[in-house]
């Protein structure tokens, strides 16, 4: 077993450095979003895709009369698992090892990349095929392998588009959602030949032609590769079973053809029993792709059968259990619910902010509402982008309504805003530390302190309300200074002619 467990220690002062890197030199969310909303093509692509997906999802979910009970059951299973995560991870390790696999523990991104690189080098191979895994994107595995002279080929169609386009994913389920068919055609024409079989000529922008070009390009890689890297949607502690859900079948090629399989999986993906999968195999497909049943669900436990004439599956299986800030997130009673996430992306498709700004503005492989609460916990709030992400929301609550495991994203957003503004105790690398307030929130802190002082003194509050009511005709239409950003796009509410207290007192004294 490789790696280290979490530790505890004394309280100190912490600046909030990231557990895994944000995109290089990334600006704050408002700055990045300001640029994104000017891109009319991007906004059209996002609007069409998100509206299509969420409408289909709504119809698929409406077919189940017990959806609310499934949602509650999924939440309960996840909460139970997180409360006893240490026990279930050790049970998982024991089951995987008994089935012939090898378990490695990675405390952070550097350790995970080092483990995977060493495992690939030990095979003597210099290329790997990958089935979509957000955990490997989180740790920058492709870049780490490239630095070691190992080529990594993405095999999910959308991930292939992103990789060939030298781009970044912008959606959890559909990483190339920001690209239209014409753009994908141009990418295939320009880039496929440099990484293998070129795109056929002539190539149009019909989806069937594009899919066929990708199939031909990838087929030779599947047949040649000896090493594959995967993630997993779920890990079953009871049996040591890995579960991957995907829609194209490329994942199954990765999981069965290569001789060595390396799976990099976040520790929060474990579930206690095989029976628990029943819940998520119903809720995940409907919430993500709006399908009643997932097209390709691949499960494996340890090694494949003997690789003889009729053999199938890997001859060597390695599971890399990734922490990378998850244990620290688990220590936060409010924030830990983000670890329930099953990566369905339903919250992205209903979010008015994501629809207009796109995924790149979030500066992370986890965009949208879930990214706004997950990234600042995994990475800390020390960077400009991470300190701004909790504010990348209108708090409308649509994300909570569609979440299949009932993550109260607005609650966590408000919780993280308080952390950014006020600082306070958090856990970093297993040590309880005191976080300093982020820069740029002095006015907000002063306003909150003034509000607290006023609310603690009812007499002062009553006098202030009456003064505002009498001076309502002098109220400005726009706020000055820092408040200008608010009133640039919103109208100030009209002051009431009298305070509510006075109205209530008069109404109660009026004979009925």
Short mmCIF file of C-alpha atoms in Angstrom, two decimals:
data_model
loop_
_atom_site.label_atom_id
_atom_site.label_comp_id
_atom_site.label_asym_id
_atom_site.label_seq_id
_atom_site.Cartn_x
_atom_site.Cartn_y
_atom_site.Cartn_z
CA UNK A 1 0.00 0.00 0.00
CA UNK A 2 1.40 3.38 -1.03
CA UNK A 3 0.64 6.80 0.39
CA UNK A 4 -0.19 8.44 3.68
CA UNK A 5 -3.22 8.89 5.87
CA UNK A 6 -4.51 12.22 7.14
CA UNK A 7 -3.08 13.72 10.32
CA UNK A 8 -4.28 16.11 12.97
CA UNK A 9 -2.41 18.92 14.60
CA UNK A 10 -2.58 22.26 16.36
CA UNK A 11 -4.29 25.37 15.13
CA UNK A 12 -2.21 27.79 13.05
CA UNK A 13 -2.63 30.55 10.48
CA UNK A 14 -3.22 29.49 6.90
CA UNK A 15 -3.31 31.48 3.67
CA UNK A 16 -5.42 28.93 1.79
CA UNK A 17 -3.11 27.44 -0.87
CA UNK A 18 -4.78 25.09 -3.38
CA UNK A 19 -4.69 21.30 -3.01
CA UNK A 20 -4.80 21.01 -6.79
CA UNK A 21 -4.00 23.79 -9.22
CA UNK A 22 -6.42 26.19 -10.79
CA UNK A 23 -5.89 26.90 -14.46
CA UNK A 24 -2.66 28.94 -14.74
CA UNK A 25 -2.94 32.67 -13.88
CA UNK A 26 -6.71 32.48 -13.86
CA UNK A 27 -8.63 35.66 -13.06
CA UNK A 28 -11.59 35.92 -10.71
CA UNK A 29 -14.93 34.51 -11.84
CA UNK A 30 -16.47 37.94 -12.58
CA UNK A 31 -13.56 38.86 -14.85
CA UNK A 32 -13.60 35.53 -16.68
CA UNK A 33 -17.39 35.57 -17.00
CA UNK A 34 -17.36 39.12 -18.36
CA UNK A 35 -15.29 37.91 -21.29
CA UNK A 36 -17.35 34.76 -21.80
CA UNK A 37 -20.72 36.50 -22.03
CA UNK A 38 -19.44 38.59 -24.95
CA UNK A 39 -18.97 35.40 -27.02
CA UNK A 40 -22.29 35.11 -28.85
CA UNK A 41 -21.43 31.72 -30.41
CA UNK A 42 -20.55 30.29 -27.01
CA UNK A 43 -23.78 31.56 -25.47
CA UNK A 44 -25.85 30.14 -28.33
CA UNK A 45 -24.14 26.74 -28.01
CA UNK A 46 -24.69 26.67 -24.24
CA UNK A 47 -28.28 27.84 -24.39
CA UNK A 48 -29.25 25.22 -26.97
CA UNK A 49 -27.45 22.36 -25.20
CA UNK A 50 -28.50 23.09 -21.62
CA UNK A 51 -32.15 23.71 -22.49
CA UNK A 52 -32.30 20.50 -24.53
CA UNK A 53 -30.73 18.37 -21.79
CA UNK A 54 -32.77 19.79 -18.92
CA UNK A 55 -36.06 19.45 -20.78
CA UNK A 56 -35.32 15.79 -21.55
CA UNK A 57 -34.25 15.20 -17.95
CA UNK A 58 -37.48 16.68 -16.61
CA UNK A 59 -39.53 14.27 -18.73
CA UNK A 60 -37.39 11.27 -17.71
CA UNK A 61 -37.64 12.08 -14.00
CA UNK A 62 -41.39 12.68 -14.20
CA UNK A 63 -41.86 9.03 -15.27
CA UNK A 64 -40.89 7.81 -11.79
CA UNK A 65 -43.57 8.22 -9.14
CA UNK A 66 -41.02 7.47 -6.41
CA UNK A 67 -38.33 9.93 -7.56
CA UNK A 68 -38.43 11.88 -4.29
CA UNK A 69 -37.94 8.66 -2.32
CA UNK A 70 -35.05 7.61 -4.55
CA UNK A 71 -33.49 11.03 -4.04
CA UNK A 72 -33.84 10.75 -0.26
CA UNK A 73 -32.43 7.21 -0.33
CA UNK A 74 -29.40 8.32 -2.36
CA UNK A 75 -28.76 11.15 0.08
CA UNK A 76 -29.05 8.77 3.05
CA UNK A 77 -26.61 6.24 1.56
CA UNK A 78 -24.08 8.93 0.75
CA UNK A 79 -24.35 10.58 4.17
CA UNK A 80 -23.98 7.24 5.94
CA UNK A 81 -20.93 6.38 3.84
CA UNK A 82 -19.24 9.72 4.49
CA UNK A 83 -19.80 9.35 8.25
CA UNK A 84 -18.05 5.96 8.16
CA UNK A 85 -15.71 6.55 5.23
CA UNK A 86 -12.61 5.24 6.99
CA UNK A 87 -14.26 1.87 7.64
CA UNK A 88 -15.63 1.47 4.12
CA UNK A 89 -12.35 2.42 2.46
CA UNK A 90 -10.47 -0.22 4.45
CA UNK A 91 -13.17 -2.77 3.58
CA UNK A 92 -12.80 -1.78 -0.10
CA UNK A 93 -9.04 -2.16 0.04
CA UNK A 94 -9.38 -5.64 1.55
CA UNK A 95 -11.90 -6.73 -1.09
CA UNK A 96 -9.89 -5.40 -4.05
CA UNK A 97 -6.72 -7.03 -2.76
CA UNK A 98 -8.51 -10.35 -2.22
CA UNK A 99 -9.68 -10.21 -5.85
CA UNK A 100 -6.11 -9.82 -7.13
CA UNK A 101 -5.91 -6.04 -7.44
CA UNK A 102 -3.41 -3.67 -5.84
CA UNK A 103 -4.52 -0.60 -3.90
CA UNK A 104 -2.46 2.60 -3.68
CA UNK A 105 -3.29 5.60 -1.48
CA UNK A 106 -2.56 9.09 -2.83
CA UNK A 107 -2.74 12.02 -0.43
CA UNK A 108 -2.55 14.66 -3.17
CA UNK A 109 -2.21 15.21 -6.92
CA UNK A 110 1.58 14.93 -6.99
CA UNK A 111 1.52 11.57 -5.24
CA UNK A 112 -1.23 10.23 -7.51
CA UNK A 113 0.63 11.33 -10.64
CA UNK A 114 3.84 9.80 -9.36
CA UNK A 115 2.13 6.46 -8.64
CA UNK A 116 0.47 6.25 -12.05
CA UNK A 117 3.64 7.29 -13.89
CA UNK A 118 5.67 4.62 -12.10
CA UNK A 119 3.06 1.96 -12.84
CA UNK A 120 3.04 2.79 -16.55
CA UNK A 121 6.83 2.88 -16.73
CA UNK A 122 7.00 -0.54 -15.06
CA UNK A 123 5.10 -2.01 -18.02
CA UNK A 124 7.64 -0.64 -20.49
CA UNK A 125 4.87 1.09 -22.45
CA UNK A 126 4.91 4.72 -23.59
CA UNK A 127 1.23 5.30 -24.29
CA UNK A 128 -2.07 4.79 -22.49
CA UNK A 129 -5.73 5.01 -23.45
CA UNK A 130 -8.15 6.65 -21.05
CA UNK A 131 -11.83 6.37 -20.29
CA UNK A 132 -13.28 9.65 -19.04
CA UNK A 133 -12.23 10.43 -15.49
CA UNK A 134 -12.62 13.83 -13.88
CA UNK A 135 -10.23 12.76 -11.13
CA UNK A 136 -7.37 12.46 -13.63
CA UNK A 137 -8.25 15.90 -15.02
CA UNK A 138 -8.32 17.25 -11.47
CA UNK A 139 -4.75 16.11 -10.81
CA UNK A 140 -3.39 16.99 -14.27
CA UNK A 141 -2.44 13.40 -15.05
CA UNK A 142 -2.14 13.88 -18.83
CA UNK A 143 0.39 16.65 -18.34
CA UNK A 144 2.33 14.59 -15.79
CA UNK A 145 2.47 11.60 -18.15
CA UNK A 146 3.55 13.81 -21.04
CA UNK A 147 6.40 15.21 -18.92
CA UNK A 148 7.49 11.59 -18.35
CA UNK A 149 7.43 10.82 -22.09
CA UNK A 150 4.13 8.92 -21.99
CA UNK A 151 1.30 9.78 -24.39
CA UNK A 152 -2.24 9.68 -23.01
CA UNK A 153 -5.14 9.37 -25.46
CA UNK A 154 -8.65 10.35 -24.43
CA UNK A 155 -11.27 7.99 -25.85
CA UNK A 156 -14.54 9.58 -24.78
CA UNK A 157 -15.75 11.50 -27.84
CA UNK A 158 -16.18 14.83 -26.05
CA UNK A 159 -12.86 14.43 -24.23
CA UNK A 160 -11.21 13.62 -27.56
CA UNK A 161 -12.58 16.87 -29.01
CA UNK A 162 -11.23 18.82 -26.04
CA UNK A 163 -7.82 17.15 -26.27
CA UNK A 164 -7.43 17.57 -30.02
CA UNK A 165 -8.57 21.19 -29.73
CA UNK A 166 -5.92 21.95 -27.06
CA UNK A 167 -8.87 23.07 -24.99
CA UNK A 168 -10.29 22.66 -21.49
CA UNK A 169 -13.50 20.84 -20.51
CA UNK A 170 -16.43 23.13 -19.84
CA UNK A 171 -19.10 20.70 -18.61
CA UNK A 172 -19.09 17.64 -16.35
CA UNK A 173 -21.11 15.40 -18.66
CA UNK A 174 -20.47 17.04 -22.04
CA UNK A 175 -16.95 18.52 -21.81
CA UNK A 176 -17.14 19.94 -25.35
CA UNK A 177 -20.57 21.53 -24.89
CA UNK A 178 -19.10 24.89 -25.92
CA UNK A 179 -18.24 23.58 -29.41
CA UNK A 180 -20.64 23.30 -32.33
CA UNK A 181 -20.48 20.77 -35.18
CA UNK A 182 -18.57 23.04 -37.56
CA UNK A 183 -15.91 23.72 -34.95
CA UNK A 184 -15.55 19.99 -34.21
CA UNK A 185 -15.17 19.22 -37.92
CA UNK A 186 -12.37 21.78 -38.22
CA UNK A 187 -10.60 20.38 -35.15
CA UNK A 188 -10.75 16.83 -36.52
CA UNK A 189 -9.42 17.92 -39.90
CA UNK A 190 -6.53 19.88 -38.42
CA UNK A 191 -5.47 17.69 -35.49
CA UNK A 192 -6.28 14.01 -35.97
CA UNK A 193 -3.38 13.33 -38.33
CA UNK A 194 -0.86 14.56 -35.79
CA UNK A 195 -1.96 12.03 -33.17
CA UNK A 196 -2.78 8.99 -35.27
CA UNK A 197 -5.16 8.17 -38.09
CA UNK A 198 -6.20 11.37 -39.91
CA UNK A 199 -9.80 12.38 -40.47
CA UNK A 200 -11.31 10.99 -43.69
CA UNK A 201 -11.67 13.30 -46.66
CA UNK A 202 -13.99 14.93 -47.30
CA UNK A 203 -15.32 15.38 -43.76
CA UNK A 204 -18.57 17.26 -43.19
CA UNK A 205 -20.22 18.38 -39.98
CA UNK A 206 -22.95 15.74 -39.89
CA UNK A 207 -22.86 14.07 -36.44
CA UNK A 208 -22.69 10.60 -38.00
CA UNK A 209 -19.64 11.56 -40.06
CA UNK A 210 -17.92 13.08 -37.05
CA UNK A 211 -18.65 10.02 -34.90
CA UNK A 212 -17.33 7.71 -37.61
CA UNK A 213 -14.13 9.77 -37.94
CA UNK A 214 -13.61 9.48 -34.17
CA UNK A 215 -14.34 5.73 -34.23
CA UNK A 216 -11.75 5.07 -36.94
CA UNK A 217 -9.19 7.29 -35.21
CA UNK A 218 -9.65 5.55 -31.86
CA UNK A 219 -9.96 1.97 -33.06
CA UNK A 220 -6.26 1.61 -33.82
CA UNK A 221 -5.40 2.96 -30.37
CA UNK A 222 -7.70 0.48 -28.63
CA UNK A 223 -6.17 -2.44 -30.51
CA UNK A 224 -2.59 -1.31 -29.85
CA UNK A 225 -2.66 -0.04 -26.26
CA UNK A 226 -1.40 -2.29 -23.46
CA UNK A 227 -2.22 0.11 -20.60
CA UNK A 228 -5.47 1.90 -19.78
CA UNK A 229 -6.32 4.53 -17.19
CA UNK A 230 -9.88 4.90 -15.96
CA UNK A 231 -11.96 6.49 -13.27
CA UNK A 232 -15.06 5.02 -11.67
CA UNK A 233 -18.52 6.30 -10.90
CA UNK A 234 -18.85 4.01 -7.89
CA UNK A 235 -16.74 1.58 -5.84
CA UNK A 236 -18.50 -1.14 -3.84
CA UNK A 237 -16.81 -1.72 -0.48
CA UNK A 238 -18.56 -5.05 0.06
CA UNK A 239 -17.16 -6.72 -3.08
CA UNK A 240 -14.33 -4.46 -4.31
CA UNK A 241 -16.26 -3.88 -7.54
CA UNK A 242 -15.55 -0.84 -9.75
CA UNK A 243 -18.47 0.62 -11.74
CA UNK A 244 -18.21 2.84 -14.83
CA UNK A 245 -21.25 4.32 -16.57
CA UNK A 246 -20.80 5.73 -20.07
CA UNK A 247 -22.80 6.20 -23.24
CA UNK A 248 -20.52 5.28 -26.14
CA UNK A 249 -18.87 1.93 -25.43
CA UNK A 250 -15.38 3.39 -25.70
CA UNK A 251 -15.00 2.94 -21.97
CA UNK A 252 -15.65 -0.76 -22.26
CA UNK A 253 -12.88 -1.03 -24.87
CA UNK A 254 -10.50 0.64 -22.42
CA UNK A 255 -11.55 -1.56 -19.53
CA UNK A 256 -11.32 -4.93 -21.28
CA UNK A 257 -8.66 -4.86 -24.02
CA UNK A 258 -5.46 -3.57 -22.31
CA UNK A 259 -3.33 -5.86 -20.19
CA UNK A 260 -2.90 -3.34 -17.37
CA UNK A 261 -5.71 -1.21 -15.95
CA UNK A 262 -5.08 1.69 -13.58
CA UNK A 263 -8.12 3.33 -12.00
CA UNK A 264 -7.79 6.71 -10.28
CA UNK A 265 -10.84 7.34 -8.09
CA UNK A 266 -11.76 9.88 -5.43
CA UNK A 267 -12.29 8.33 -2.01
CA UNK A 268 -15.86 9.70 -1.85
CA UNK A 269 -17.01 7.39 -4.68
CA UNK A 270 -17.33 4.36 -2.41
CA UNK A 271 -20.73 2.88 -1.50
CA UNK A 272 -21.19 0.22 1.18
CA UNK A 273 -22.98 -2.63 -0.64
CA UNK A 274 -23.81 -3.89 -4.10
CA UNK A 275 -27.49 -3.35 -3.32
CA UNK A 276 -26.87 0.40 -2.88
CA UNK A 277 -26.10 0.62 -6.59
CA UNK A 278 -29.78 0.01 -7.30
CA UNK A 279 -30.55 3.59 -6.27
CA UNK A 280 -27.86 5.29 -8.28
CA UNK A 281 -28.31 3.17 -11.41
CA UNK A 282 -31.81 4.68 -11.54
CA UNK A 283 -31.07 8.28 -10.59
CA UNK A 284 -27.77 8.92 -12.40
CA UNK A 285 -28.86 8.09 -15.99
CA UNK A 286 -32.10 10.07 -15.71
CA UNK A 287 -30.39 13.08 -14.13
CA UNK A 288 -27.44 13.15 -16.53
CA UNK A 289 -28.38 11.92 -20.02
CA UNK A 290 -32.16 11.70 -19.41
CA UNK A 291 -32.10 7.97 -20.17
CA UNK A 292 -34.12 5.34 -18.34
CA UNK A 293 -31.16 3.00 -18.31
CA UNK A 294 -27.50 3.67 -18.90
CA UNK A 295 -26.32 2.38 -22.33
CA UNK A 296 -22.99 0.94 -21.10
CA UNK A 297 -22.52 -0.05 -17.46
CA UNK A 298 -19.23 -1.86 -16.90
CA UNK A 299 -18.36 -3.58 -13.63
CA UNK A 300 -15.20 -5.42 -12.72
CA UNK A 301 -13.77 -6.91 -9.57
CA UNK A 302 -10.01 -7.32 -9.39
CA UNK A 303 -8.39 -9.11 -12.32
CA UNK A 304 -10.03 -10.36 -15.48
CA UNK A 305 -10.15 -14.07 -16.40
CA UNK A 306 -6.95 -15.76 -17.53
CA UNK A 307 -5.80 -14.09 -20.73
CA UNK A 308 -5.73 -17.23 -22.82
CA UNK A 309 -7.49 -17.79 -26.13
CA UNK A 310 -10.83 -16.99 -24.52
CA UNK A 311 -9.51 -14.66 -21.83
CA UNK A 312 -10.73 -11.13 -21.27
CA UNK A 313 -9.99 -8.25 -18.93
CA UNK A 314 -6.72 -6.94 -17.50
CA UNK A 315 -3.93 -9.16 -16.23
CA UNK A 316 -3.00 -6.46 -13.69
CA UNK A 317 -5.35 -4.05 -11.92
CA UNK A 318 -4.28 -1.08 -9.79
CA UNK A 319 -6.65 1.16 -7.84
CA UNK A 320 -5.34 4.59 -6.84
CA UNK A 321 -7.52 6.06 -4.09
CA UNK A 322 -7.29 9.84 -4.30
CA UNK A 323 -7.74 12.19 -1.35
CA UNK A 324 -6.50 15.57 -2.62
CA UNK A 325 -8.51 17.70 -0.21
CA UNK A 326 -11.47 15.38 0.28
CA UNK A 327 -10.66 14.49 3.88
CA UNK A 328 -10.37 18.18 4.68
CA UNK A 329 -13.76 18.79 3.05
CA UNK A 330 -15.21 15.92 5.09
CA UNK A 331 -14.25 17.77 8.28
CA UNK A 332 -16.66 20.61 7.42
CA UNK A 333 -20.15 19.64 8.60
CA UNK A 334 -21.87 22.01 6.16
CA UNK A 335 -19.49 21.74 3.22
CA UNK A 336 -19.09 17.96 3.27
CA UNK A 337 -22.40 17.45 1.46
CA UNK A 338 -20.56 18.42 -1.74
CA UNK A 339 -18.91 14.98 -1.52
CA UNK A 340 -22.29 13.36 -2.15
CA UNK A 341 -22.04 14.50 -5.79
CA UNK A 342 -22.42 11.70 -8.35
CA UNK A 343 -21.35 13.97 -11.26
CA UNK A 344 -24.67 13.97 -13.08
CA UNK A 345 -24.33 17.66 -14.12
CA UNK A 346 -28.05 18.39 -13.65
CA UNK A 347 -27.18 21.49 -11.62
CA UNK A 348 -25.20 22.96 -14.53
CA UNK A 349 -28.06 22.57 -16.96
CA UNK A 350 -30.52 24.60 -14.85
CA UNK A 351 -28.10 27.27 -13.64
CA UNK A 352 -28.69 30.71 -15.19
CA UNK A 353 -25.11 31.75 -14.40
CA UNK A 354 -23.52 28.71 -16.04
CA UNK A 355 -25.78 29.06 -19.10
CA UNK A 356 -24.41 32.52 -19.77
CA UNK A 357 -20.81 32.25 -18.59
CA UNK A 358 -19.94 28.68 -19.58
CA UNK A 359 -17.65 26.28 -17.77
CA UNK A 360 -14.24 27.84 -18.44
CA UNK A 361 -15.02 30.86 -16.28
CA UNK A 362 -14.97 28.63 -13.18
CA UNK A 363 -11.23 27.98 -13.53
CA UNK A 364 -11.57 24.30 -12.63
CA UNK A 365 -12.44 20.93 -14.11
CA UNK A 366 -15.55 21.16 -11.91
CA UNK A 367 -17.70 23.97 -13.39
CA UNK A 368 -21.16 25.18 -12.55
CA UNK A 369 -22.87 25.21 -9.14
CA UNK A 370 -21.18 22.04 -7.88
CA UNK A 371 -17.79 23.41 -8.92
CA UNK A 372 -18.53 26.66 -7.08
CA UNK A 373 -18.74 24.72 -3.80
CA UNK A 374 -16.35 21.83 -4.48
CA UNK A 375 -13.26 23.60 -5.87
CA UNK A 376 -12.93 26.16 -3.03
CA UNK A 377 -13.06 23.30 -0.54
CA UNK A 378 -10.60 21.00 -2.31
CA UNK A 379 -8.19 23.81 -3.22
CA UNK A 380 -8.80 26.35 -0.47
CA UNK A 381 -9.82 29.96 -0.99
CA UNK A 382 -6.37 31.50 -1.27
CA UNK A 383 -6.42 32.09 -5.02
CA UNK A 384 -8.38 34.84 -6.75
CA UNK A 385 -10.59 32.40 -8.63
CA UNK A 386 -11.41 30.23 -5.62
CA UNK A 387 -12.28 33.20 -3.40
CA UNK A 388 -14.73 34.38 -6.07
CA UNK A 389 -16.44 31.07 -6.89
CA UNK A 390 -18.91 31.09 -3.94
CA UNK A 391 -20.31 34.30 -5.44
CA UNK A 392 -20.86 32.72 -8.89
CA UNK A 393 -24.54 32.16 -8.15
CA UNK A 394 -27.86 33.93 -7.85
CA UNK A 395 -28.86 31.58 -4.99
CA UNK A 396 -32.05 30.82 -6.92
CA UNK A 397 -32.07 27.23 -5.62
CA UNK A 398 -32.70 25.52 -8.98
CA UNK A 399 -29.53 23.45 -8.50
CA UNK A 400 -30.81 22.02 -5.21
CA UNK A 401 -34.19 21.17 -6.72
CA UNK A 402 -32.67 18.96 -9.45
CA UNK A 403 -29.83 17.37 -7.48
CA UNK A 404 -30.48 13.58 -7.28
CA UNK A 405 -28.68 13.37 -3.91
CA UNK A 406 -30.19 16.60 -2.47
CA UNK A 407 -27.02 18.65 -2.08
CA UNK A 408 -28.13 22.02 -0.72
CA UNK A 409 -25.76 24.01 -2.91
CA UNK A 410 -27.16 27.45 -1.92
CA UNK A 411 -26.55 26.62 1.76
CA UNK A 412 -22.93 25.69 1.07
CA UNK A 413 -22.42 28.78 -1.12
CA UNK A 414 -23.52 31.06 1.72
CA UNK A 415 -21.34 29.08 4.13
CA UNK A 416 -18.30 29.54 1.88
CA UNK A 417 -19.04 33.24 1.37
CA UNK A 418 -18.84 33.64 5.13
CA UNK A 419 -15.50 31.83 5.09
CA UNK A 420 -14.14 34.11 2.36
CA UNK A 421 -15.27 37.29 4.10
CA UNK A 422 -14.64 36.40 7.75
CA UNK A 423 -12.00 33.68 7.61
CA UNK A 424 -12.08 31.27 10.53
CA UNK A 425 -11.19 27.68 11.41
CA UNK A 426 -10.84 25.13 8.60
CA UNK A 427 -8.97 21.85 8.09
CA UNK A 428 -6.02 21.75 5.69
CA UNK A 429 -3.86 18.66 5.16
CA UNK A 430 -5.50 17.16 8.24
CA UNK A 431 -4.53 20.09 10.47
CA UNK A 432 -7.02 22.48 12.06
CA UNK A 433 -5.94 25.99 11.08
CA UNK A 434 -7.34 29.52 11.08
CA UNK A 435 -8.06 30.96 7.67
CA UNK A 436 -7.44 34.64 7.07
CA UNK A 437 -10.19 36.70 5.43
CA UNK A 438 -9.70 37.07 1.69
CA UNK A 439 -8.62 40.42 0.28
CA UNK A 440 -11.18 42.78 -1.22
CA UNK A 441 -14.02 42.19 1.22
CA UNK A 442 -13.40 44.98 3.75
CA UNK A 443 -16.62 46.82 2.90
CA UNK A 444 -18.65 43.62 3.13
CA UNK A 445 -17.18 42.79 6.54
CA UNK A 446 -17.91 46.31 7.76
CA UNK A 447 -21.51 46.10 6.51
CA UNK A 448 -22.07 42.74 8.21
CA UNK A 449 -20.64 44.04 11.50
CA UNK A 450 -22.83 47.12 11.32
CA UNK A 451 -25.89 44.97 10.61
CA UNK A 452 -25.09 42.71 13.54
CA UNK A 453 -24.67 45.70 15.84
CA UNK A 454 -27.97 47.17 14.68
CA UNK A 455 -29.89 43.89 15.00
CA UNK A 456 -28.51 43.41 18.51
CA UNK A 457 -30.10 46.74 19.59
CA UNK A 458 -33.87 46.75 18.83
CA UNK A 459 -34.28 50.39 19.81
CA UNK A 460 -31.67 51.54 17.31
CA UNK A 461 -33.20 49.31 14.64
CA UNK A 462 -36.68 50.78 15.27
CA UNK A 463 -35.35 54.35 15.06
CA UNK A 464 -33.47 53.57 11.85
CA UNK A 465 -36.56 52.08 10.22
CA UNK A 466 -38.65 55.15 11.03
CA UNK A 467 -35.96 57.48 9.75
CA UNK A 468 -35.72 55.60 6.46
CA UNK A 469 -39.50 55.62 6.05
CA UNK A 470 -39.69 59.39 6.51
CA UNK A 471 -36.73 60.02 4.19
CA UNK A 472 -37.94 57.63 1.49
CA UNK A 473 -38.34 60.43 -1.07
CA UNK A 474 -34.61 61.13 -0.77
CA UNK A 475 -33.61 57.53 -1.46
CA UNK A 476 -31.16 57.31 -4.44
CA UNK A 477 -32.00 55.29 -7.53
CA UNK A 478 -28.47 53.89 -7.61
CA UNK A 479 -26.00 53.09 -4.86
CA UNK A 480 -22.57 54.74 -4.81
CA UNK A 481 -19.17 53.09 -4.54
CA UNK A 482 -19.09 49.30 -4.15
CA UNK A 483 -22.90 49.17 -4.30
CA UNK A 484 -22.90 50.48 -7.86
CA UNK A 485 -22.26 47.00 -9.28
CA UNK A 486 -25.50 45.83 -7.66
CA UNK A 487 -27.70 48.65 -8.95
CA UNK A 488 -26.19 48.57 -12.43
CA UNK A 489 -28.47 45.62 -13.12
CA UNK A 490 -31.13 45.89 -10.39
CA UNK A 491 -33.59 48.46 -9.08
CA UNK A 492 -33.53 49.40 -5.43
CA UNK A 493 -36.74 48.46 -3.61
CA UNK A 494 -39.14 51.31 -2.86
CA UNK A 495 -39.17 52.40 0.77
CA UNK A 496 -42.43 51.71 2.60
CA UNK A 497 -44.45 54.66 3.84
CA UNK A 498 -44.17 53.32 7.38
CA UNK A 499 -42.15 50.61 9.14
CA UNK A 500 -43.72 47.16 9.45
CA UNK A 501 -43.60 47.48 13.23
CA UNK A 502 -45.84 50.57 13.15
CA UNK A 503 -48.23 48.95 10.67
CA UNK A 504 -48.47 45.84 12.81
CA UNK A 505 -49.06 47.79 15.98
CA UNK A 506 -51.85 49.78 14.34
CA UNK A 507 -53.50 46.69 12.84
CA UNK A 508 -53.47 44.84 16.14
CA UNK A 509 -55.03 47.80 17.94
CA UNK A 510 -57.82 48.14 15.34
CA UNK A 511 -61.07 46.42 16.45
CA UNK A 512 -61.95 43.47 14.22
#
